[in-house]
Coordinates of C-alpha atoms in Angstrom, one line a residue:
Chain A
M1 CA -88.2 109.2 1.3
K2 CA -85.6 110.5 -1.3
D3 CA -84.3 114.0 -0.5
E4 CA -84.7 116.8 -3.0
M5 CA -82.1 119.1 -1.8
T6 CA -78.5 118.4 -0.4
S7 CA -77.5 119.3 3.2
M8 CA -75.9 122.5 2.3
E9 CA -78.6 123.6 0.0
R10 CA -81.2 123.0 2.7
W11 CA -79.1 124.9 5.4
K12 CA -78.5 127.8 3.1
A13 CA -82.2 127.9 2.0
L14 CA -83.2 128.1 5.6
L15 CA -80.9 131.0 6.4
N16 CA -82.0 132.8 3.2
G17 CA -85.7 132.3 3.9
D18 CA -86.1 130.1 0.8
P19 CA -88.3 127.0 0.5
V20 CA -86.8 123.6 1.9
D21 CA -87.7 120.1 0.9
R22 CA -88.2 119.1 4.5
I23 CA -87.0 120.4 8.0
P24 CA -83.4 120.8 8.4
V25 CA -81.8 118.8 11.0
V26 CA -79.1 120.8 13.1
P27 CA -78.5 118.6 16.2
F28 CA -75.4 120.5 17.5
A29 CA -73.3 117.4 17.6
S30 CA -69.5 118.4 18.1
G31 CA -68.5 115.9 20.7
F32 CA -70.5 113.3 19.1
D33 CA -68.8 114.1 15.8
A34 CA -65.5 113.3 17.3
S35 CA -66.8 110.2 18.8
V36 CA -68.4 108.5 15.6
N37 CA -65.1 109.4 13.9
G38 CA -63.3 107.0 16.2
Y39 CA -61.7 109.5 18.4
E40 CA -61.4 107.9 22.1
T41 CA -61.4 111.4 23.7
M42 CA -62.5 114.8 22.6
G43 CA -58.9 116.1 23.1
D44 CA -57.7 116.2 19.4
F45 CA -61.1 117.5 18.2
F46 CA -60.8 120.7 20.3
A47 CA -57.0 121.1 19.9
K48 CA -56.5 120.7 16.1
P49 CA -58.4 122.6 13.6
E50 CA -58.2 120.2 11.0
V51 CA -59.8 117.5 13.2
Q52 CA -62.6 119.6 14.4
V53 CA -63.7 120.5 10.8
K54 CA -63.1 116.9 9.2
C55 CA -65.1 115.3 12.0
Q56 CA -68.0 117.5 11.6
K57 CA -68.0 117.3 7.9
R58 CA -67.7 113.5 7.9
S59 CA -70.3 112.7 10.4
R60 CA -72.9 115.1 8.7
E61 CA -72.3 113.2 5.5
M62 CA -72.5 109.7 7.3
I63 CA -75.7 110.6 9.2
G64 CA -77.3 113.0 7.0
Y65 CA -78.0 116.0 8.9
D66 CA -77.7 119.5 7.7
E67 CA -75.5 121.1 10.2
P68 CA -72.3 123.0 9.2
P69 CA -69.3 122.6 11.5
H70 CA -69.7 124.8 14.5
L71 CA -66.4 125.9 15.4
M72 CA -64.8 126.7 19.0
P73 CA -61.2 127.8 19.3
P74 CA -58.8 125.5 21.0
G75 CA -58.0 128.1 23.7
Y76 CA -61.8 127.9 24.5
W77 CA -61.8 131.7 24.8
A78 CA -59.9 131.4 28.0
E79 CA -56.4 130.7 27.3
Q80 CA -56.3 133.9 25.2
W81 CA -56.7 135.8 28.4
G82 CA -54.0 133.8 30.2
S83 CA -56.3 131.4 31.8
E84 CA -55.3 127.8 32.1
V85 CA -57.5 125.2 30.1
E86 CA -57.5 121.5 30.3
L87 CA -58.2 119.9 26.8
P88 CA -60.5 116.7 27.1
Y89 CA -57.9 114.2 26.8
R90 CA -59.4 112.1 29.4
K91 CA -62.4 110.0 28.5
A92 CA -64.5 111.2 31.2
M93 CA -64.3 114.8 29.7
S94 CA -66.6 116.1 27.0
S95 CA -65.2 119.6 26.4
P96 CA -62.3 121.9 27.4
S97 CA -62.3 122.9 31.1
V98 CA -61.0 126.2 32.6
T99 CA -58.9 125.0 35.4
D100 CA -57.2 128.2 36.6
P101 CA -58.8 131.4 35.6
V102 CA -56.4 134.4 35.2
V103 CA -58.3 136.9 37.4
K104 CA -58.4 136.4 41.0
T105 CA -58.7 139.7 42.4
A106 CA -60.0 143.3 41.4
E107 CA -56.4 144.3 40.6
D108 CA -56.0 141.3 38.3
L109 CA -59.0 142.4 36.5
E110 CA -58.0 146.0 36.2
E111 CA -54.6 145.0 34.8
L112 CA -55.9 142.6 32.3
E113 CA -55.0 143.5 28.8
I114 CA -57.3 142.8 26.0
P115 CA -55.7 140.1 23.9
D116 CA -54.5 140.7 20.3
P117 CA -56.6 138.2 18.2
K118 CA -53.8 137.9 15.6
E119 CA -51.5 136.8 18.3
T120 CA -53.8 134.5 20.4
M121 CA -56.4 133.2 17.7
Q122 CA -54.3 132.0 14.7
D123 CA -55.3 128.4 15.2
F124 CA -58.9 129.5 15.3
H125 CA -58.3 131.6 12.3
K126 CA -57.1 128.5 10.4
M127 CA -60.0 126.5 11.6
V128 CA -62.4 128.9 10.1
E129 CA -60.4 129.2 7.1
L130 CA -60.5 125.4 6.4
A131 CA -64.2 125.1 6.9
I132 CA -64.8 128.1 4.5
E133 CA -62.3 126.8 2.0
D134 CA -64.4 123.6 1.9
D135 CA -67.6 125.8 1.4
L136 CA -69.2 124.6 4.6
Y137 CA -70.7 127.8 5.7
P138 CA -69.6 127.3 9.3
L139 CA -71.0 128.7 12.8
V140 CA -68.2 130.5 14.2
T141 CA -68.1 131.2 18.0
I142 CA -68.0 135.0 18.5
W143 CA -68.3 135.1 22.2
G144 CA -68.3 138.3 24.4
G145 CA -70.3 140.8 26.4
C146 CA -72.2 137.9 28.4
I147 CA -71.4 136.2 31.6
S148 CA -71.0 133.1 29.6
A149 CA -67.9 134.4 28.1
V150 CA -66.5 135.8 31.0
A151 CA -67.0 133.3 33.8
P152 CA -65.1 130.9 34.1
H153 CA -63.0 131.9 31.2
M154 CA -61.6 135.0 32.7
V155 CA -62.8 134.8 36.3
S156 CA -64.2 131.9 38.3
I157 CA -68.1 131.6 38.3
E158 CA -68.2 131.9 42.0
Q159 CA -66.2 135.1 42.1
F160 CA -68.1 136.7 39.4
M161 CA -71.5 135.8 41.2
K162 CA -70.2 137.3 44.3
W163 CA -69.1 140.5 42.6
L164 CA -72.6 140.8 41.1
R165 CA -73.6 141.6 44.7
T166 CA -70.5 143.1 46.3
D167 CA -68.9 145.1 43.3
P168 CA -71.0 145.0 40.0
G169 CA -68.5 147.5 38.6
L170 CA -66.0 144.7 38.3
C171 CA -68.5 142.6 36.5
E172 CA -69.2 145.5 34.0
M173 CA -65.5 145.7 33.5
A174 CA -65.1 142.0 32.8
L175 CA -68.0 142.0 30.5
D176 CA -66.8 145.2 28.6
K177 CA -63.3 143.7 28.0
S178 CA -64.8 140.5 26.8
A179 CA -66.9 142.4 24.5
E180 CA -64.1 144.4 23.1
F181 CA -62.0 141.3 22.4
T182 CA -64.7 139.4 20.7
I183 CA -65.7 142.4 18.4
S184 CA -62.0 142.7 17.4
V185 CA -62.1 138.9 16.4
A186 CA -65.2 139.3 14.5
E187 CA -63.6 142.5 12.6
W188 CA -60.6 140.4 11.8
F189 CA -62.6 137.5 10.5
A190 CA -65.0 139.7 8.4
E191 CA -61.9 141.3 6.9
D192 CA -60.2 138.1 5.8
F193 CA -63.1 135.9 5.2
G194 CA -65.8 138.4 4.2
T195 CA -69.4 138.2 5.7
D196 CA -71.3 135.9 3.5
T197 CA -69.1 132.7 4.3
W198 CA -69.9 132.1 7.9
I199 CA -72.3 132.8 10.7
P200 CA -71.6 134.0 14.3
W201 CA -73.0 131.9 17.1
D202 CA -72.8 132.5 20.8
P203 CA -74.0 130.1 23.8
L204 CA -75.3 131.6 27.0
P205 CA -75.4 129.1 29.7
T206 CA -74.0 131.1 32.7
D207 CA -76.4 134.0 31.9
A208 CA -79.4 131.7 32.6
N209 CA -82.1 132.5 35.4
V210 CA -81.0 129.3 37.3
L211 CA -77.9 131.4 38.3
I212 CA -78.9 135.1 38.0
S213 CA -81.9 137.1 38.0
A214 CA -83.7 138.8 35.1
D215 CA -82.7 142.2 36.6
N216 CA -79.1 141.3 36.7
F217 CA -79.0 140.1 33.1
G218 CA -81.0 143.3 32.0
E219 CA -78.6 145.7 33.9
L220 CA -75.3 144.2 33.1
V221 CA -75.6 141.9 30.2
V222 CA -78.2 143.3 27.8
P223 CA -76.3 146.6 27.1
R224 CA -73.1 144.7 26.3
L225 CA -74.6 141.7 24.6
K226 CA -76.7 144.1 22.4
K227 CA -73.5 146.1 21.6
V228 CA -71.6 142.9 20.4
H229 CA -74.4 141.6 18.3
Q230 CA -75.3 145.0 16.7
K231 CA -71.6 145.7 15.9
V232 CA -71.1 142.3 14.3
L233 CA -74.4 142.7 12.3
D234 CA -73.1 146.0 11.2
L235 CA -69.9 144.4 9.9
G236 CA -72.2 142.9 7.2
L237 CA -72.8 139.5 8.9
P238 CA -76.5 138.3 8.1
M239 CA -77.5 137.1 11.5
W240 CA -76.7 135.5 14.9
F241 CA -77.2 131.8 15.9
T242 CA -77.7 132.3 19.6
H243 CA -78.1 129.5 22.1
W244 CA -80.1 130.6 25.0
C245 CA -78.8 127.6 27.0
S246 CA -80.5 126.4 30.2
D247 CA -83.5 128.4 31.7
H248 CA -84.0 131.9 30.3
N249 CA -87.8 132.0 30.9
K250 CA -87.4 135.0 33.2
N251 CA -85.2 136.8 30.7
I252 CA -87.8 136.3 28.0
E253 CA -90.7 137.6 30.5
A254 CA -88.7 140.6 31.0
G255 CA -88.4 141.4 27.3
H256 CA -84.5 140.8 27.5
V257 CA -84.3 138.5 24.6
D258 CA -86.3 140.9 22.5
K259 CA -83.8 143.5 22.8
I260 CA -80.8 141.6 21.7
P261 CA -80.4 142.0 17.8
H262 CA -80.2 138.6 16.2
G263 CA -80.5 139.7 12.5
D264 CA -83.6 139.6 10.2
P265 CA -84.1 136.8 10.8
G266 CA -81.7 135.4 13.4
V267 CA -81.7 132.0 14.7
I268 CA -82.9 131.8 18.3
Y269 CA -82.1 128.4 20.0
F270 CA -83.5 127.7 23.6
G271 CA -82.8 124.7 25.6
P272 CA -85.7 122.2 26.5
E273 CA -86.6 124.6 29.4
V274 CA -88.5 126.6 26.8
D275 CA -91.1 124.7 24.9
V276 CA -90.9 125.0 21.2
E277 CA -94.6 126.0 20.9
R278 CA -93.7 129.0 23.2
S279 CA -90.5 129.8 21.0
V280 CA -92.8 129.9 18.0
E281 CA -95.4 131.9 19.5
L282 CA -93.0 134.5 20.9
F283 CA -90.3 134.6 18.3
G284 CA -91.5 132.9 15.2
D285 CA -92.4 135.8 13.4
E286 CA -89.1 137.5 13.4
H287 CA -86.7 134.5 13.8
I288 CA -85.8 131.1 12.7
I289 CA -86.7 128.7 15.7
T290 CA -84.8 125.5 16.7
G291 CA -86.3 122.4 18.1
N292 CA -84.9 121.2 21.5
V293 CA -85.3 117.4 22.1
D294 CA -83.8 116.9 25.5
P295 CA -80.2 115.6 25.5
P296 CA -80.5 112.9 28.3
S297 CA -83.3 111.3 26.3
V298 CA -81.0 111.3 23.2
Q299 CA -78.4 109.6 25.2
N300 CA -80.4 107.1 27.4
K301 CA -83.5 106.3 25.4
S302 CA -84.3 103.9 22.6
Y303 CA -84.4 104.8 18.9
E304 CA -88.1 104.5 18.9
E305 CA -88.6 107.0 21.8
V306 CA -86.2 109.3 20.3
L307 CA -87.9 109.2 17.0
Q308 CA -91.3 109.9 18.9
L309 CA -89.8 113.0 20.6
C310 CA -88.5 114.3 17.4
K311 CA -92.0 113.8 15.9
E312 CA -93.5 115.7 18.6
N313 CA -90.9 118.6 18.3
I314 CA -91.6 118.9 14.6
E315 CA -95.3 119.0 14.9
K316 CA -94.9 122.1 17.3
G317 CA -92.1 123.9 15.2
K318 CA -92.8 122.8 11.5
D319 CA -95.0 125.8 10.5
S320 CA -93.0 128.4 12.3
P321 CA -93.3 131.5 9.9
R322 CA -89.5 132.2 9.4
G323 CA -88.4 128.5 9.5
Y324 CA -87.5 125.9 12.0
T325 CA -84.8 123.3 12.4
L326 CA -84.8 120.1 14.5
T327 CA -82.2 120.3 17.1
C328 CA -81.0 118.8 20.2
G329 CA -81.9 120.8 23.3
C330 CA -78.2 121.6 24.4
G331 CA -76.3 119.7 21.7
V332 CA -76.1 115.9 21.3
P333 CA -74.4 114.2 24.2
P334 CA -70.9 112.9 22.9
R335 CA -71.6 109.3 23.8
A336 CA -75.1 109.1 22.4
P337 CA -75.9 106.0 20.3
P338 CA -75.4 107.0 16.6
I339 CA -78.9 105.6 15.8
N340 CA -80.5 108.0 18.1
V341 CA -79.0 110.9 16.2
Y342 CA -80.0 109.3 12.9
A343 CA -83.5 109.4 14.4
F344 CA -83.5 113.0 13.9
V345 CA -82.9 112.7 10.2
K346 CA -85.3 109.9 10.1
A347 CA -88.0 111.9 11.6
S348 CA -87.4 114.9 9.5
R349 CA -87.7 112.8 6.3
K350 CA -90.8 110.8 7.7
Y351 CA -92.7 113.8 9.6
G352 CA -91.1 116.9 8.2
K353 CA -91.7 117.3 4.6
Y354 CA -93.0 120.5 3.2
Chain B
M1 CA -69.8 146.4 56.2
H2 CA -72.1 149.5 57.0
N3 CA -74.4 147.3 58.9
F4 CA -71.5 145.9 61.0
I5 CA -70.2 149.1 61.9
S6 CA -73.7 150.5 62.9
F7 CA -74.1 147.2 65.1
V8 CA -70.7 147.8 66.7
L9 CA -71.3 151.6 67.3
Y10 CA -74.6 150.5 68.9
R11 CA -73.1 148.2 71.2
V12 CA -70.2 150.5 72.3
L13 CA -72.5 153.4 72.7
Y14 CA -75.4 151.5 74.7
G15 CA -73.6 148.6 76.0
V16 CA -76.7 146.6 75.5
N17 CA -76.7 142.9 75.8
M18 CA -79.2 141.4 73.4
G19 CA -81.3 138.4 74.7
E20 CA -80.7 135.1 73.2
E21 CA -83.7 135.1 70.9
D22 CA -82.7 138.6 69.6
L23 CA -79.2 137.5 69.0
F24 CA -80.5 134.6 67.0
G25 CA -82.7 136.8 65.0
E26 CA -79.7 139.2 64.3
L27 CA -77.6 136.1 63.2
T28 CA -80.3 135.0 61.0
D29 CA -80.7 138.3 59.4
A30 CA -77.0 138.6 58.9
V31 CA -76.9 135.3 57.0
V32 CA -79.8 136.4 54.9
A33 CA -78.1 139.7 54.1
G34 CA -74.7 137.7 53.4
D35 CA -73.0 140.2 55.6
K36 CA -69.9 138.1 56.8
D37 CA -68.5 140.8 59.1
R38 CA -71.7 141.2 61.0
C39 CA -72.0 137.3 61.2
R40 CA -68.6 137.0 62.8
G41 CA -69.2 139.9 65.2
L42 CA -72.4 138.3 66.3
A43 CA -70.8 135.0 66.6
E44 CA -68.1 136.3 69.0
Q45 CA -70.7 138.2 70.7
A46 CA -72.6 134.9 71.4
L47 CA -69.6 133.4 72.9
D48 CA -68.6 136.4 75.0
E49 CA -72.2 136.1 76.5
G50 CA -72.0 132.6 77.1
V51 CA -74.7 131.7 74.7
D52 CA -74.9 128.0 73.6
P53 CA -72.7 128.0 70.4
Y54 CA -74.6 125.3 68.9
R55 CA -78.0 126.9 69.4
A56 CA -76.5 130.2 67.9
L57 CA -75.5 128.2 64.9
M58 CA -78.6 126.3 64.4
E59 CA -81.3 128.6 65.6
G60 CA -79.4 131.8 64.2
C61 CA -77.4 131.0 61.2
A62 CA -79.0 127.9 59.9
E63 CA -82.4 129.5 59.9
G64 CA -81.0 132.4 57.8
M65 CA -79.7 129.6 55.3
N66 CA -83.2 128.0 55.4
I67 CA -84.8 131.3 54.5
M68 CA -82.4 131.7 51.6
S69 CA -82.9 128.1 50.5
D70 CA -86.5 128.6 50.4
R71 CA -86.1 131.9 48.6
Y72 CA -83.9 130.2 46.0
D73 CA -86.5 127.4 45.5
E74 CA -89.1 129.9 44.8
G75 CA -87.2 132.0 42.5
E76 CA -86.8 134.9 44.8
A77 CA -83.0 134.6 45.4
Y78 CA -80.3 133.5 43.1
V79 CA -76.8 132.0 43.2
P80 CA -75.0 135.2 44.0
D81 CA -77.3 135.7 47.0
I82 CA -76.9 132.1 48.2
L83 CA -73.1 132.3 47.9
L84 CA -72.9 135.4 49.9
S85 CA -75.2 133.9 52.6
A86 CA -73.0 130.8 52.7
E87 CA -69.9 132.8 53.1
A88 CA -71.6 134.7 56.0
L89 CA -72.6 131.3 57.4
Y90 CA -69.2 129.9 57.3
E91 CA -67.7 133.0 59.0
A92 CA -69.9 132.5 62.0
M93 CA -69.3 128.8 62.0
D94 CA -65.4 129.3 62.0
V95 CA -66.0 131.1 65.4
L96 CA -68.6 129.0 66.8
K97 CA -67.7 125.2 65.7
P98 CA -64.6 124.9 67.8
H99 CA -66.7 125.6 70.9
I100 CA -69.4 123.1 70.1
D101 CA -69.2 119.7 72.0
V102 CA -70.0 117.1 69.3
E103 CA -72.1 115.3 71.7
D104 CA -74.5 118.3 72.2
T105 CA -75.1 118.6 68.4
G106 CA -77.4 115.6 67.8
V107 CA -75.9 115.5 64.5
S108 CA -76.2 112.1 63.3
G109 CA -75.6 112.2 59.6
K110 CA -72.3 112.3 57.7
V111 CA -72.5 113.3 54.0
L112 CA -69.9 112.7 51.3
L113 CA -70.3 115.1 48.3
G114 CA -68.4 115.4 45.0
V115 CA -68.8 116.2 41.3
V116 CA -68.2 113.2 39.1
E117 CA -65.1 112.9 37.0
G118 CA -64.8 115.0 33.9
D119 CA -67.2 117.8 35.3
I120 CA -65.9 120.9 36.9
H121 CA -69.3 122.6 37.4
D122 CA -69.5 122.8 41.1
I123 CA -71.7 125.8 41.9
G124 CA -74.7 123.6 42.5
K125 CA -72.6 121.2 44.6
N126 CA -71.2 124.1 46.8
V127 CA -74.7 125.6 47.3
L128 CA -75.8 122.1 48.5
K129 CA -72.9 122.0 50.8
S130 CA -73.8 125.1 52.5
I131 CA -77.4 124.1 52.9
F132 CA -76.3 120.7 54.3
D133 CA -73.8 122.4 56.7
A134 CA -76.5 124.7 57.9
A135 CA -78.8 121.7 58.6
G136 CA -76.2 120.2 60.9
F137 CA -74.9 117.5 58.6
D138 CA -71.1 116.6 59.0
V139 CA -70.3 117.3 55.3
I140 CA -67.1 116.1 53.6
D141 CA -66.7 117.7 50.2
L142 CA -64.4 116.0 47.7
G143 CA -64.6 118.8 45.3
R144 CA -65.1 118.5 41.5
D145 CA -63.8 116.2 38.7
V146 CA -63.7 113.4 41.4
R147 CA -62.5 110.0 40.1
P148 CA -64.7 106.9 41.0
E149 CA -61.8 105.5 43.1
Q150 CA -61.6 108.7 45.1
F151 CA -65.3 108.1 46.1
Q152 CA -64.6 104.5 47.0
E153 CA -61.5 105.4 49.1
S154 CA -63.4 108.1 50.9
I155 CA -66.3 106.0 51.6
E156 CA -64.1 103.3 53.2
K157 CA -62.3 105.9 55.1
E158 CA -65.0 108.3 56.3
K159 CA -67.7 105.8 56.5
P160 CA -70.4 108.4 55.4
D161 CA -74.4 107.9 55.7
I162 CA -75.0 109.4 52.5
L163 CA -73.1 109.7 49.2
G164 CA -74.1 112.8 47.1
L165 CA -73.2 112.8 43.5
S166 CA -73.6 115.8 41.2
A167 CA -73.1 116.0 37.3
L168 CA -74.1 118.8 35.0
M169 CA -73.1 117.1 31.7
T170 CA -74.5 114.2 29.9
T171 CA -71.0 112.7 29.7
S172 CA -70.3 113.1 33.3
M173 CA -73.6 111.6 34.3
T174 CA -72.6 108.2 32.9
G175 CA -70.0 108.1 35.6
M176 CA -72.7 107.8 38.4
P177 CA -73.6 104.2 37.5
K178 CA -70.1 103.2 37.4
I179 CA -69.5 104.7 40.9
I180 CA -72.5 102.7 42.3
E181 CA -71.3 99.7 40.4
N182 CA -67.7 100.0 41.9
L183 CA -69.4 100.3 45.5
Q184 CA -71.4 97.1 44.9
K185 CA -68.3 95.2 43.8
A186 CA -66.3 96.4 46.7
G187 CA -69.2 95.5 49.1
L188 CA -69.7 99.0 50.2
R189 CA -73.2 99.7 48.6
E190 CA -75.2 98.7 51.6
R191 CA -73.2 100.9 53.8
V192 CA -74.2 104.2 52.2
K193 CA -77.4 105.7 50.7
V194 CA -76.7 107.3 47.3
M195 CA -78.4 110.4 46.1
V196 CA -77.9 112.2 42.8
G197 CA -78.5 115.5 41.2
G198 CA -77.7 117.9 38.5
A199 CA -79.1 119.3 35.5
P200 CA -79.3 116.3 33.2
I201 CA -80.5 114.0 35.9
S202 CA -84.0 112.9 36.5
E203 CA -86.0 110.6 38.9
D204 CA -86.2 107.9 36.3
Y205 CA -82.4 108.1 35.7
A206 CA -81.7 107.9 39.5
E207 CA -83.9 104.8 39.7
K208 CA -82.3 103.4 36.5
I209 CA -78.8 103.4 37.9
G210 CA -79.8 102.3 41.4
A211 CA -79.5 105.5 43.2
D212 CA -81.5 105.8 46.5
G213 CA -82.7 109.3 46.0
Y214 CA -82.8 112.2 43.6
A215 CA -83.3 116.0 44.0
P216 CA -84.0 118.5 41.2
N217 CA -82.3 121.2 43.2
A218 CA -80.2 122.0 46.5
P219 CA -83.2 122.9 48.7
R220 CA -85.0 119.7 47.9
A221 CA -81.7 117.9 48.4
K222 CA -81.9 118.6 52.1
E223 CA -85.3 117.0 52.5
I224 CA -84.2 114.0 50.5
A225 CA -81.1 113.7 52.6
E226 CA -83.0 113.8 55.8
K227 CA -85.5 111.1 54.7
L228 CA -82.6 108.8 53.4
L229 CA -80.8 109.3 56.8
K230 CA -83.9 108.2 58.5
Q231 CA -84.3 105.1 56.5
K232 CA -80.7 104.3 57.0
R233 CA -81.0 104.5 60.8
E234 CA -84.1 102.3 60.6
E235 CA -82.3 99.8 58.5
D236 CA -79.1 99.9 60.8

């Protein structure tokens, strides 16, 4: 049962396409990391760069998974635009919430200026720097050109959804502004940190087909997301780690996911709505596939049940041609029992050896 | 807007009074199209022509929401469509509701809705509200990020038949059993049927926390609410 590689060796080998001793475990556990570090709320985790990096590093060491810190700026890509954000200093909260998006009207959007990253993202820059100085090879949120980075961060979800039907030009404008902003952040980070010390990642929950049609996604989001991804890859970053959060089955069927450059390989991370077997079949030849044990089970079921779910997930993904990681579908619930997160590591050691 | 202008021009030019059934059909179409101006115009016309406002609402507007609800359930309509239809529905309701005699409505169910504390994801709840409104429920919406005490206070004050709890996050879903527990402690649990929903919620979880009903989506929630209401009436 003794590991032959360290967590960092395993993570880097996976990304480089080198052999790994066993399946890497990348549960996406940020809020959980704060919790097991003794923080009663997630407030400091999201507010303070050093806390966000420290918590993820220590819990990785404690539980034994291979996930690098994945970093989210304190302003949640929303304060930077002038929106109001509540940080999760209440126990019931698990992440920052946009309480008052800056854009209410078409005029607000037209007048909205693209923020200067060097003025609005210094704390994020510091966070990334801390992780890189510690050789943690972090996943860094680079978020733009998609609805998830715009609604509710710039404009409320409801308003954006209505504009999709009444004035799609405004949606395009919002998406373009977010694309431009995030590209400028990536350029700044590439310049200051190089391109071989971090990996960009982006989550796409509000772009899912539970909310919008594949046609809308194809017409409005694909061109902009494609542009953001390609520009960032052109900077020299090796790949994208993209979380296709929630149900993207219709976007898959329409061929939209294929059109987004993820790198060669990139990492494609679907939620439990897309079975791992299907992910491997559709994208395994080109990309690293992540597993997706469903989060409510990790929070509510027993250690034995979670271990079994991990085993089943591993059996479906283990032989994916470009690699596979065992992951929790949409991230580990912050209040999940730590033993259930350890079940991921245990399952990898028990059923995931190569 | 274009449809509304055409409609007004048609009426001005030809002065035609539609039959009730035609008017209801027009209202249905206007809700389906999410055309709020046309909905308002038709609702005003219904009042002008002495059409029973409750029938205009239920046989016209609500039918439109039913169609949209089915389309959403079948993956033929999406949230933007539902939101615009809901907006059109509310436009007509604003006109018609003040003229509806509560006793004529046959509405027997009061629903209290809210997204539990720590969760600001309220799109699902808003869609649900519009479907419940269209179905003739008396809906009280507590909004999002609602503290357990607020639910309790509102149940004491409003005496709803059904409490609908929504959560989209694994953290906030843990607030649901606390709310149910609080109701039990306060002796309010027997007074209200509790139904739960949201992305991380399952039928098993609903059963585990002692909820009376679970719906995987807003259209199904209407059926569950109607079933729970019937049960409650039988128990009462």
